[in-house]
Coordinates of C-alpha atoms in Angstrom, one line a residue:
X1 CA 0.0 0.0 0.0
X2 CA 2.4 2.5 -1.4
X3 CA 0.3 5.4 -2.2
X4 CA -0.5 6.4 1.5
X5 CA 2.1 9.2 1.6
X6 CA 0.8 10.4 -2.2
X7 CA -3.1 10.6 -1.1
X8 CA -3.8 10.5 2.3
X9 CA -5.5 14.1 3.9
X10 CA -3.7 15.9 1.1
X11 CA -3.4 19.5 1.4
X12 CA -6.3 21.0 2.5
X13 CA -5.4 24.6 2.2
X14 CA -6.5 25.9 -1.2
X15 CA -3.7 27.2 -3.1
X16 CA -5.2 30.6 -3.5
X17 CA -5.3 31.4 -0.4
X18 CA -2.5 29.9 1.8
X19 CA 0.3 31.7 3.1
X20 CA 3.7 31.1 4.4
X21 CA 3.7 29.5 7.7
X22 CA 5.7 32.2 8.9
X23 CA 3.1 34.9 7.9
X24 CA 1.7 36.8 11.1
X25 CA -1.8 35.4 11.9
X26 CA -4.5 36.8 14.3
X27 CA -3.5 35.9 18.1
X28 CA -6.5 34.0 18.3
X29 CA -5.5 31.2 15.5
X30 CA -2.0 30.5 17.1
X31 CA -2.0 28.6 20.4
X32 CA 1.1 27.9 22.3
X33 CA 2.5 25.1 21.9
X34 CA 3.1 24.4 25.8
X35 CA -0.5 24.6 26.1
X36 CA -1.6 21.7 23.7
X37 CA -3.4 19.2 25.5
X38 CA -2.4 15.5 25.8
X39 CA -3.1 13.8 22.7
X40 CA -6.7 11.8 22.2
X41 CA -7.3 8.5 20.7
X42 CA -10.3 6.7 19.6
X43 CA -11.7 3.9 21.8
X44 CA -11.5 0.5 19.7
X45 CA -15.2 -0.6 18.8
X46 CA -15.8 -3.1 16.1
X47 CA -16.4 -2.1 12.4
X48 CA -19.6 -2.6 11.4
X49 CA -21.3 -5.0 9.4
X50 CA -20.3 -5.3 5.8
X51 CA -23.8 -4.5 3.6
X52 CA -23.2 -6.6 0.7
X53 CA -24.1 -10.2 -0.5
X54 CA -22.3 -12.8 -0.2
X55 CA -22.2 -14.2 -3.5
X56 CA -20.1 -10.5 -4.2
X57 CA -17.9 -11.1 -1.1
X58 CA -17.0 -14.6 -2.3
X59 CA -15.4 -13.2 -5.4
X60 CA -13.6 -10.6 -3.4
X61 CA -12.3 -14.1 -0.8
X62 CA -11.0 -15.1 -4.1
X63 CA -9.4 -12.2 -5.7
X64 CA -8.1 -10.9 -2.4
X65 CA -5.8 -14.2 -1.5
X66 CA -5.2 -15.2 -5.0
X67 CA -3.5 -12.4 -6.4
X68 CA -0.9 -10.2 -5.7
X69 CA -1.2 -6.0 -5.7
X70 CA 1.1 -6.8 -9.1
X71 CA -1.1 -8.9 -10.6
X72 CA 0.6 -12.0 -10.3
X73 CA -1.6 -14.9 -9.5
X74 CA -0.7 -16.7 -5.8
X75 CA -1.0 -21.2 -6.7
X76 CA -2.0 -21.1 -2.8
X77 CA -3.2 -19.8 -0.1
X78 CA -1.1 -19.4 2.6
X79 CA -1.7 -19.0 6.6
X80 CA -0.2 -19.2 10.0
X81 CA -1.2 -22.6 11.4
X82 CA -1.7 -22.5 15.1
X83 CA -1.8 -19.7 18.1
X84 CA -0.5 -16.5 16.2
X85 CA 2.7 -14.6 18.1
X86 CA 3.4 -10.7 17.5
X87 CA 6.4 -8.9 18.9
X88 CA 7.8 -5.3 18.4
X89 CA 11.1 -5.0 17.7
X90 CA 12.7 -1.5 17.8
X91 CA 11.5 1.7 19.2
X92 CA 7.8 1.5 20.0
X93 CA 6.1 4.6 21.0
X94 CA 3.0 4.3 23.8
X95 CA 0.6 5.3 21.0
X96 CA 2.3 1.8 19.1
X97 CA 1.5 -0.4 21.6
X98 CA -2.0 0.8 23.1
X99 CA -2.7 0.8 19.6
X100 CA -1.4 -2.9 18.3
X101 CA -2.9 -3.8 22.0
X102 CA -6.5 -2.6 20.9
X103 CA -6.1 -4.3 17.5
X104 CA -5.1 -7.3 18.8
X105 CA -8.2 -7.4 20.8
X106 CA -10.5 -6.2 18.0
X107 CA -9.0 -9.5 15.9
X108 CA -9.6 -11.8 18.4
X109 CA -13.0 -10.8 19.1
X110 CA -14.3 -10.0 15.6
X111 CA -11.8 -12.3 13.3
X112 CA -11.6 -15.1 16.2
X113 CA -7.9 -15.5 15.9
X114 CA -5.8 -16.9 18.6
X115 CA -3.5 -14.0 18.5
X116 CA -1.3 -12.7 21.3
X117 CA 1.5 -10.5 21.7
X118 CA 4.8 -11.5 23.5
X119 CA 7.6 -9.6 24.8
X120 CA 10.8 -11.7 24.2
X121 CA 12.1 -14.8 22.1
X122 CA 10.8 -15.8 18.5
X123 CA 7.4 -14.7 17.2
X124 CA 5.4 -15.5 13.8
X125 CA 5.1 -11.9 13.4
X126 CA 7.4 -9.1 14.2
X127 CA 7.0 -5.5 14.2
X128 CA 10.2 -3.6 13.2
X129 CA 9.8 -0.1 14.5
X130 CA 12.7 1.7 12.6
X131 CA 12.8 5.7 11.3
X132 CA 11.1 6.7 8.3
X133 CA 15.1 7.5 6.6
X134 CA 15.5 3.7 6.9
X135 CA 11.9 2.5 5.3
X136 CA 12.4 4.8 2.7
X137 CA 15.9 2.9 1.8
X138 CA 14.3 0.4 1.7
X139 CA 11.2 1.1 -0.2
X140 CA 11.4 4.4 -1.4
X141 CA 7.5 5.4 -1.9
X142 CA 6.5 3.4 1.1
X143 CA 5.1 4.3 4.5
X144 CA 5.8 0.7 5.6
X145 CA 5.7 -3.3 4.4
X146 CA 5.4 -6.7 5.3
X147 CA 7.9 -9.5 3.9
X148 CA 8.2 -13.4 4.5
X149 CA 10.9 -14.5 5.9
X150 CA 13.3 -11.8 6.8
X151 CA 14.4 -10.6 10.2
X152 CA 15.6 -6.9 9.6
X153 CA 16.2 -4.8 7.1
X154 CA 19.4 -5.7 6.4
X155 CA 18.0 -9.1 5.7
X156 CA 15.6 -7.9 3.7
X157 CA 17.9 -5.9 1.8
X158 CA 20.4 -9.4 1.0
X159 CA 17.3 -11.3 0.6
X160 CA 14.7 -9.0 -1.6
X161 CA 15.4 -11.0 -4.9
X162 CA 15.5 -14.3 -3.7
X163 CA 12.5 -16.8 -3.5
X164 CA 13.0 -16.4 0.1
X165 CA 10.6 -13.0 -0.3
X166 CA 8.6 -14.3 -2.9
X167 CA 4.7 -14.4 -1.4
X168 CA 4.3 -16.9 -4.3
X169 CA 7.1 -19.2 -3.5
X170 CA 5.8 -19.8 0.3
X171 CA 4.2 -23.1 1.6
X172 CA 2.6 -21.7 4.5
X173 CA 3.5 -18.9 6.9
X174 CA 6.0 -19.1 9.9
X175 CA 7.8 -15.5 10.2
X176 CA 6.6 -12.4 8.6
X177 CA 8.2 -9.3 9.1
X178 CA 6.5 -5.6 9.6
X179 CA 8.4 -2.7 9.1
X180 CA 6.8 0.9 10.0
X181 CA 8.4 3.8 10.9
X182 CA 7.9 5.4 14.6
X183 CA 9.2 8.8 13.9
X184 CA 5.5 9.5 12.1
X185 CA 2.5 10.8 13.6
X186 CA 0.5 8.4 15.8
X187 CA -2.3 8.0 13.2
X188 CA 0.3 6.8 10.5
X189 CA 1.7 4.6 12.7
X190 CA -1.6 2.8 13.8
X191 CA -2.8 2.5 10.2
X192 CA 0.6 0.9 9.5
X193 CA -0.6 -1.4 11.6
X194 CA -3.7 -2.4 10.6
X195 CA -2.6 -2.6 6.9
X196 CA 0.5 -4.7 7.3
X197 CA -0.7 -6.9 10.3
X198 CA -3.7 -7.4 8.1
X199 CA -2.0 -8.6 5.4
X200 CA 0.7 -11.0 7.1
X201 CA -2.2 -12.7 8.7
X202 CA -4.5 -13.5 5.3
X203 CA -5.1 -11.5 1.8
X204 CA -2.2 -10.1 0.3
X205 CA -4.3 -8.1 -2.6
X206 CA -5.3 -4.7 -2.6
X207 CA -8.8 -3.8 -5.3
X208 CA -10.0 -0.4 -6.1
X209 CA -13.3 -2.0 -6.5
X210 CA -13.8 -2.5 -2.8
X211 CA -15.3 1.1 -1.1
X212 CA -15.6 -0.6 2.2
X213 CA -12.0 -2.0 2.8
X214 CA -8.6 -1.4 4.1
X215 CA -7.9 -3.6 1.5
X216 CA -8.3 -0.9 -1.3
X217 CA -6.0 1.1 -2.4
X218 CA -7.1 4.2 -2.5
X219 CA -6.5 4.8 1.3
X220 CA -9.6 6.1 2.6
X221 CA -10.0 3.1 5.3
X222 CA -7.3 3.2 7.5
X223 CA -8.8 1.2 10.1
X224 CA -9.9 -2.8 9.4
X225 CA -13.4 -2.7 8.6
X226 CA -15.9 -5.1 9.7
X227 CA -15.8 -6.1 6.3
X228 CA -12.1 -6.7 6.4
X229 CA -12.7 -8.8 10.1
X230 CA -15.6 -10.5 8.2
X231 CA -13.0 -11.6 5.1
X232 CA -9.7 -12.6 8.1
X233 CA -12.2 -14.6 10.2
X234 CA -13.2 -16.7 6.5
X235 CA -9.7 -16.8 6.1
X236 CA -8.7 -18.6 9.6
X237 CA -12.2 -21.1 9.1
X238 CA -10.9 -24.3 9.5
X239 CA -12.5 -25.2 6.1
X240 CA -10.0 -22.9 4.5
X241 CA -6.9 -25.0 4.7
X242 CA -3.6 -23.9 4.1
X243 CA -2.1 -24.9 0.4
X244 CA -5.7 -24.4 -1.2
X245 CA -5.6 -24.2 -5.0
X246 CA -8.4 -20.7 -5.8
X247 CA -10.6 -23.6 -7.2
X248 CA -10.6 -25.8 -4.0
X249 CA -11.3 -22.4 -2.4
X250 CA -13.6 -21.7 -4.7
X251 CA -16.0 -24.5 -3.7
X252 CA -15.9 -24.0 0.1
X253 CA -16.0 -20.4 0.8
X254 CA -19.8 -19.3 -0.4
X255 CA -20.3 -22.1 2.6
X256 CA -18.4 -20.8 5.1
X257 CA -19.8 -16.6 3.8
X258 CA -23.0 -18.6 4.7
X259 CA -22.2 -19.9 8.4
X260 CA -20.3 -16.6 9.5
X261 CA -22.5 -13.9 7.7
X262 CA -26.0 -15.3 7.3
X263 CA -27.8 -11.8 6.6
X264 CA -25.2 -11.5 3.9
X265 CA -27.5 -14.5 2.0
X266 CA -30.2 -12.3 1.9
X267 CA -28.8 -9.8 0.0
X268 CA -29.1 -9.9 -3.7
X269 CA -25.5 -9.9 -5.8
X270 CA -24.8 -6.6 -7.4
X271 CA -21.0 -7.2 -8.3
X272 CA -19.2 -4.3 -9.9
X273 CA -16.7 -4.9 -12.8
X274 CA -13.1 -5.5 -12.5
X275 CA -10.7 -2.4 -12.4
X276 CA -8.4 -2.4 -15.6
X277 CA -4.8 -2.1 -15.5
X278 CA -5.1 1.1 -17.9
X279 CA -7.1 2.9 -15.0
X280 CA -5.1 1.7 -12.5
X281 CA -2.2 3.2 -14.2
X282 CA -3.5 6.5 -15.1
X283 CA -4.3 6.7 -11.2
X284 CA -1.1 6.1 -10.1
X285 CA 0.2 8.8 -12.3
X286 CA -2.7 11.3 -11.6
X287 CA -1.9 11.1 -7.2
X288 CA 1.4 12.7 -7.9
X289 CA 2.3 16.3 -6.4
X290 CA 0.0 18.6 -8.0
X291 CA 1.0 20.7 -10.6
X292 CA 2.3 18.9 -13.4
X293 CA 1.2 18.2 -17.0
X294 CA 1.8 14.8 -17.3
X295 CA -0.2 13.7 -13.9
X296 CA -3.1 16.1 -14.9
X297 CA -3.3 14.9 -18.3
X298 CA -3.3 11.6 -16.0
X299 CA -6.2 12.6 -14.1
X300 CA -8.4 13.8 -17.1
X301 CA -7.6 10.4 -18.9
X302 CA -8.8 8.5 -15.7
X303 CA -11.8 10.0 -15.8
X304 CA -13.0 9.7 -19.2
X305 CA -11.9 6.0 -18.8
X306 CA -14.4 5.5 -15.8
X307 CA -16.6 7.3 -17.9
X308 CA -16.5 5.5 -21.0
X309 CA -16.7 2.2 -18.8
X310 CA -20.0 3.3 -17.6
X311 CA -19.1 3.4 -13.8
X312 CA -21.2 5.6 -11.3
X313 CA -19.2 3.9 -8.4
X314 CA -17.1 5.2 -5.9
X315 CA -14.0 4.9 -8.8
X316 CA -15.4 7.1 -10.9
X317 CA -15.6 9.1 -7.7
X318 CA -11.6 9.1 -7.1
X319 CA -11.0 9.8 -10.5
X320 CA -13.2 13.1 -10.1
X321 CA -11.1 13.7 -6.9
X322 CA -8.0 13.1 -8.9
X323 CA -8.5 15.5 -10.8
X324 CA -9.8 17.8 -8.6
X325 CA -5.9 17.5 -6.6
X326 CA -4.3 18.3 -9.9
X327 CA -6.4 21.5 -10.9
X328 CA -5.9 22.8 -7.5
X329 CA -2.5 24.5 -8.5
X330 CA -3.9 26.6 -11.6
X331 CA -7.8 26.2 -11.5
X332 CA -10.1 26.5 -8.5
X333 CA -13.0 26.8 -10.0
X334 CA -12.4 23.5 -11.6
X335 CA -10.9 22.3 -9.1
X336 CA -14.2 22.7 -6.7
X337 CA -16.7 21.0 -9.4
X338 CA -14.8 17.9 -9.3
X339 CA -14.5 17.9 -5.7
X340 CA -18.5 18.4 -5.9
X341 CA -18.7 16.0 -8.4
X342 CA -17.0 13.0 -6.8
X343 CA -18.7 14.3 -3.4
X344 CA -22.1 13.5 -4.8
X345 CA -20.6 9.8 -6.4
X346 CA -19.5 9.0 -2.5
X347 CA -22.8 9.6 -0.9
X348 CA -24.4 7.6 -3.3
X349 CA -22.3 4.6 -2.9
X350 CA -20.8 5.3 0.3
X351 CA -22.7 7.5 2.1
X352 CA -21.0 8.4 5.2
X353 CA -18.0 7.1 4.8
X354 CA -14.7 8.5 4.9
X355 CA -14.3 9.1 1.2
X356 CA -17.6 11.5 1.5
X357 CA -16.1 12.8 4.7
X358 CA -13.0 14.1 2.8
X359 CA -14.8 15.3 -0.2
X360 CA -17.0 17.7 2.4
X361 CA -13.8 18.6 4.3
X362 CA -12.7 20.0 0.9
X363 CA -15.6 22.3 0.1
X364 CA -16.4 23.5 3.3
X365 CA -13.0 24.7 2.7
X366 CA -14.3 26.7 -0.2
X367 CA -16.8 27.4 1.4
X368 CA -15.1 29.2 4.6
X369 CA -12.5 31.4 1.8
X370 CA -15.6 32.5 -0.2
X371 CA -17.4 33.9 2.8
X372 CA -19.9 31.2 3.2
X373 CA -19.4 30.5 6.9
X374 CA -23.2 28.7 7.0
X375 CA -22.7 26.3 3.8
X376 CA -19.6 25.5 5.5
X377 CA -21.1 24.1 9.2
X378 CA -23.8 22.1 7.0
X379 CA -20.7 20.1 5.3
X380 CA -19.0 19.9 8.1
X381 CA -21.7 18.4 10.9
X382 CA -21.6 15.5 8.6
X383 CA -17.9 15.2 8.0
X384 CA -17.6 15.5 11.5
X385 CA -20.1 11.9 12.1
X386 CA -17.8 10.2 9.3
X387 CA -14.7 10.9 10.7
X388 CA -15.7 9.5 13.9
X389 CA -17.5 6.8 12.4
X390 CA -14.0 5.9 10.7
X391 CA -11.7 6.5 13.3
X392 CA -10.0 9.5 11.7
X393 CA -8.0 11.4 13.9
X394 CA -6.6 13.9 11.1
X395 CA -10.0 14.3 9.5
X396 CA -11.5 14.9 12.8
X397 CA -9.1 17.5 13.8
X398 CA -9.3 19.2 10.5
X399 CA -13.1 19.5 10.8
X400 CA -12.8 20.9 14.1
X401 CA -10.4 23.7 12.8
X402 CA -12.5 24.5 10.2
X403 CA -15.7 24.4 12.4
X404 CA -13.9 27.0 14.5
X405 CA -13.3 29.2 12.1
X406 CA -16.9 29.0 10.7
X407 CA -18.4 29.7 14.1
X408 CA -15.8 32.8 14.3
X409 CA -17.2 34.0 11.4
X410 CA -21.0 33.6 12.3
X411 CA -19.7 35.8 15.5
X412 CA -19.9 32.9 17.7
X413 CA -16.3 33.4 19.3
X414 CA -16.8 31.5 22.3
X415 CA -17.6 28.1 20.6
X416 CA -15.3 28.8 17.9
X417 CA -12.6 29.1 21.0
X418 CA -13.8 25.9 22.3
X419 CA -14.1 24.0 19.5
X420 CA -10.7 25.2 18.5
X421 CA -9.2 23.6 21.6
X422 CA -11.5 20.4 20.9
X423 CA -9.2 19.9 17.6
X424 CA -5.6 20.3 19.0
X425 CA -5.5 17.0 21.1
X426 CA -7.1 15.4 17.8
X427 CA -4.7 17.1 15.4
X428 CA -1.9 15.6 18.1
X429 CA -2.7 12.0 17.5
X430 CA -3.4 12.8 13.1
X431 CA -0.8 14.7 12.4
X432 CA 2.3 14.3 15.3
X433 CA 4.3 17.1 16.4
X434 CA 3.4 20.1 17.8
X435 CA 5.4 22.1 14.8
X436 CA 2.7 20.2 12.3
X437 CA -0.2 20.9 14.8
X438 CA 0.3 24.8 14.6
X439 CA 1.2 23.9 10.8
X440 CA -2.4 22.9 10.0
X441 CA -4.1 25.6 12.0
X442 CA -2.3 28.4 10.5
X443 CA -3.5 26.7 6.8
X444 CA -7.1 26.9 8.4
X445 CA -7.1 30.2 9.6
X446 CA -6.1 31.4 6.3
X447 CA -8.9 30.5 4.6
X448 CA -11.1 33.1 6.7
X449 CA -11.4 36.1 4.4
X450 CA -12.4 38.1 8.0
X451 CA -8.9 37.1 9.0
X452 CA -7.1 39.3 6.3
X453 CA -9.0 42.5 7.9
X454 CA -7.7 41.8 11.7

């Protein structure tokens, strides 16, 4: 999942109007930074229930632990036989381990593995906590991995071209290795965790076609789904073995859908088509820095493609916000429609998610630099539900900060103040250091027209 760093919460302040972050702002949108207050994190609940049949989620079984993000096809399927072990190796931060500790929990309560962290001596899985310098040596586009077989990076390094790495080669799993940085912000490191833990215990595919998945990569979900608990928990079944062909898969797996998920029986099939290669490229190319020709000719090729495919899902939805990402630099006006455009794709197919949730974050941003302080509370009350809903600490934060600023223009100071102060222990956990905190409100406040007349 390589495109986290390229996509995720990306640059909310609209080019137009940003300033320096060394530009004086009002008193009122700078707060000390020995005043933050203690960062806040989300209690773990379990994800809710995936809403689609199970004749559709029996495909995505398939194509999930068949294939790899490359394309290749897996001969097998391959899992951990036995109690699972996890260990952290490295520098863990406290945010790490409550984190890993809540996950943990929510996989043996909603997946039903026997999984258990140890503190010492060999483990099936283990967590590499190194610094981002050192991932992205390894891995230069990624945010962090997961490899068979390896026990550091310097192992991984000798061993990256050997059948020793290969997913495809293995028998079964024994050792996995997770590498994440810890020198990120808390949020980034916990969906590290959920990604790559994810898929060292089962699937090891990523499709766009999935709106309701981690495994997706488009990075919306950075939190396992009950979908995704649903999909691990069919994947640990005892009548999954280990060393299944897809075929002997194939014939067992609408049964075991059937036993784990009965409401999902009642549900009548609607499967969407399989993402092409050429779209998948042109996205790729289009979620580069804004700004240049070639990924916003990108952008405007992925969405005549959905187009001309006849999608009204949520992927013609990212190729609208794409697009939208690229026309920022040069083209607000644009820029907004397409933001408006995919927002109105996300509700219908995933209303209240986080990819709505974004797209509302967006044009309530518009919405507070063109003076519309009212429009902008509307979008943001229900951006505000989704975040929550998805366990988004830097979406959360940034809805708070732009709630503030709304309220400050409707003259409601004392709300904006507290609802200011609501965001920082948010924006702590979503976006890390106090530097990026201060960062992000100073972005926020500069969207507030009123702000240039103080």
């Amino acid at each position: 999942m390589v495109l986290r760093s390229l996509i995720l919460l990306a640059g909310l302040a609209l080019t137009a109007c940003s300033v320096p972050t060394d530009t004086p702002l009002p008193t009122r949108a700078v707060v000390a930074e020995t005043t933050l207050p203690p960062i806040k994190r989300f209690t773990s609940t379990a994800g809710f229930a995936p809403t689609r049949s199970n004749a559709d989620m029996a495909r995505d079984f398939l194509d999930l632990s068949f294939q790899l993000e490359s394309g290749r096809a897996l001969p097998r399927l391959t899992k951990f036989e036995g109690p699972i072990t996890v260990r952290i190796e490295g520098r863990a931060t406290q945010t790490m381990q409550q984190d890993l500790t809540a996950l943990l929990s929510r996989l043996r309560r909603e997946a039903r593995l026997d999984i258990s962290q140890v503190t010492s001596g060999d483990a099936n899985i283990t967590i590499h906590a190194v610094t981002r310098r050192n991932i992205r040596r390894a891995l230069p586009n990624a945010a962090c991995f997961v490899v068979p077989n390896v026990t550091d990076l310097v192992d991984y390094r000798s061993a990256r071209s050997s059948n020793r790495t290969d997913w495809s080669a293995l028998q079964n799993r024994e050792r996995i290795a997770i590498f994440l940085s810890y020198d990120t912000s808390p949020q980034d490191i916990r969906d590290c965790l959920h990604e790559e833990l994810a898929q060292a215990l089962g699937p090891l595919n990523d499709l766009f076609r999935l709106h309701d998945s981690v495994f997706n990569d488009d990075n919306f979900h950075s939190v396992l789904t009950g979908f995704d608990m649903l999909m691990l928990r069919a994947y640990y079944d005892p009548v999954i073995k280990n060393g299944m062909t897809r075929a002997e898969a194939s014939a067992r797996i609408r049964g075991v859908l059937a036993r784990l998920n009965p409401s999902g029986e009642r549900r009548a099939s609607n499967p969407l088509p399989t993402t092409p290669n050429t779209w998948k490229s042109l996205i790729t190319t289009a979620l580069g820095a804004p700004g240049s020709n070639q990924r916003l000719n990108a952008a405007n090729r992925a969405v005549a493609f959905a187009q001309s495919q006849g999608w009204r899902d949520h992927r013609l939805a990212f190729s609208h916000y794409a697009l939208a990402r690229q026309l920022r630099a040069d083209d607000l006006d644009q820029a907004k429609l397409h933001f408006e455009q995919a927002a109105r794709l996300y509700a219908g197919v995933a209303k209240g998610g986080p990819q709505e949730s974004h797209m509302l974050i967006q044009l309530a941003a518009y919405d507070i630099s063109d003076g519309n302080p009212d429009k902008a509370l509307v979008r943001l009350n229900a951006a505000k539900a989704a975040a929550n809903r998805a366990q988004n600490a830097a979406q959360l934060a940034s809805v708070l900060m732009l709630q503030s600023e709304a309220l400050a223009m409707t003259g409601r100071t004392q709300d904006a103040r507290r609802t200011r102060l609501d965001s920082l222990g948010w924006a702590r956990y979503g976006f890390g250091p106090d530097w990026a905190v201060q960062a992000r409100l100073r972005e926020i406040a500069a969207l507030n027209p009123q702000n240039e007349r103080l």
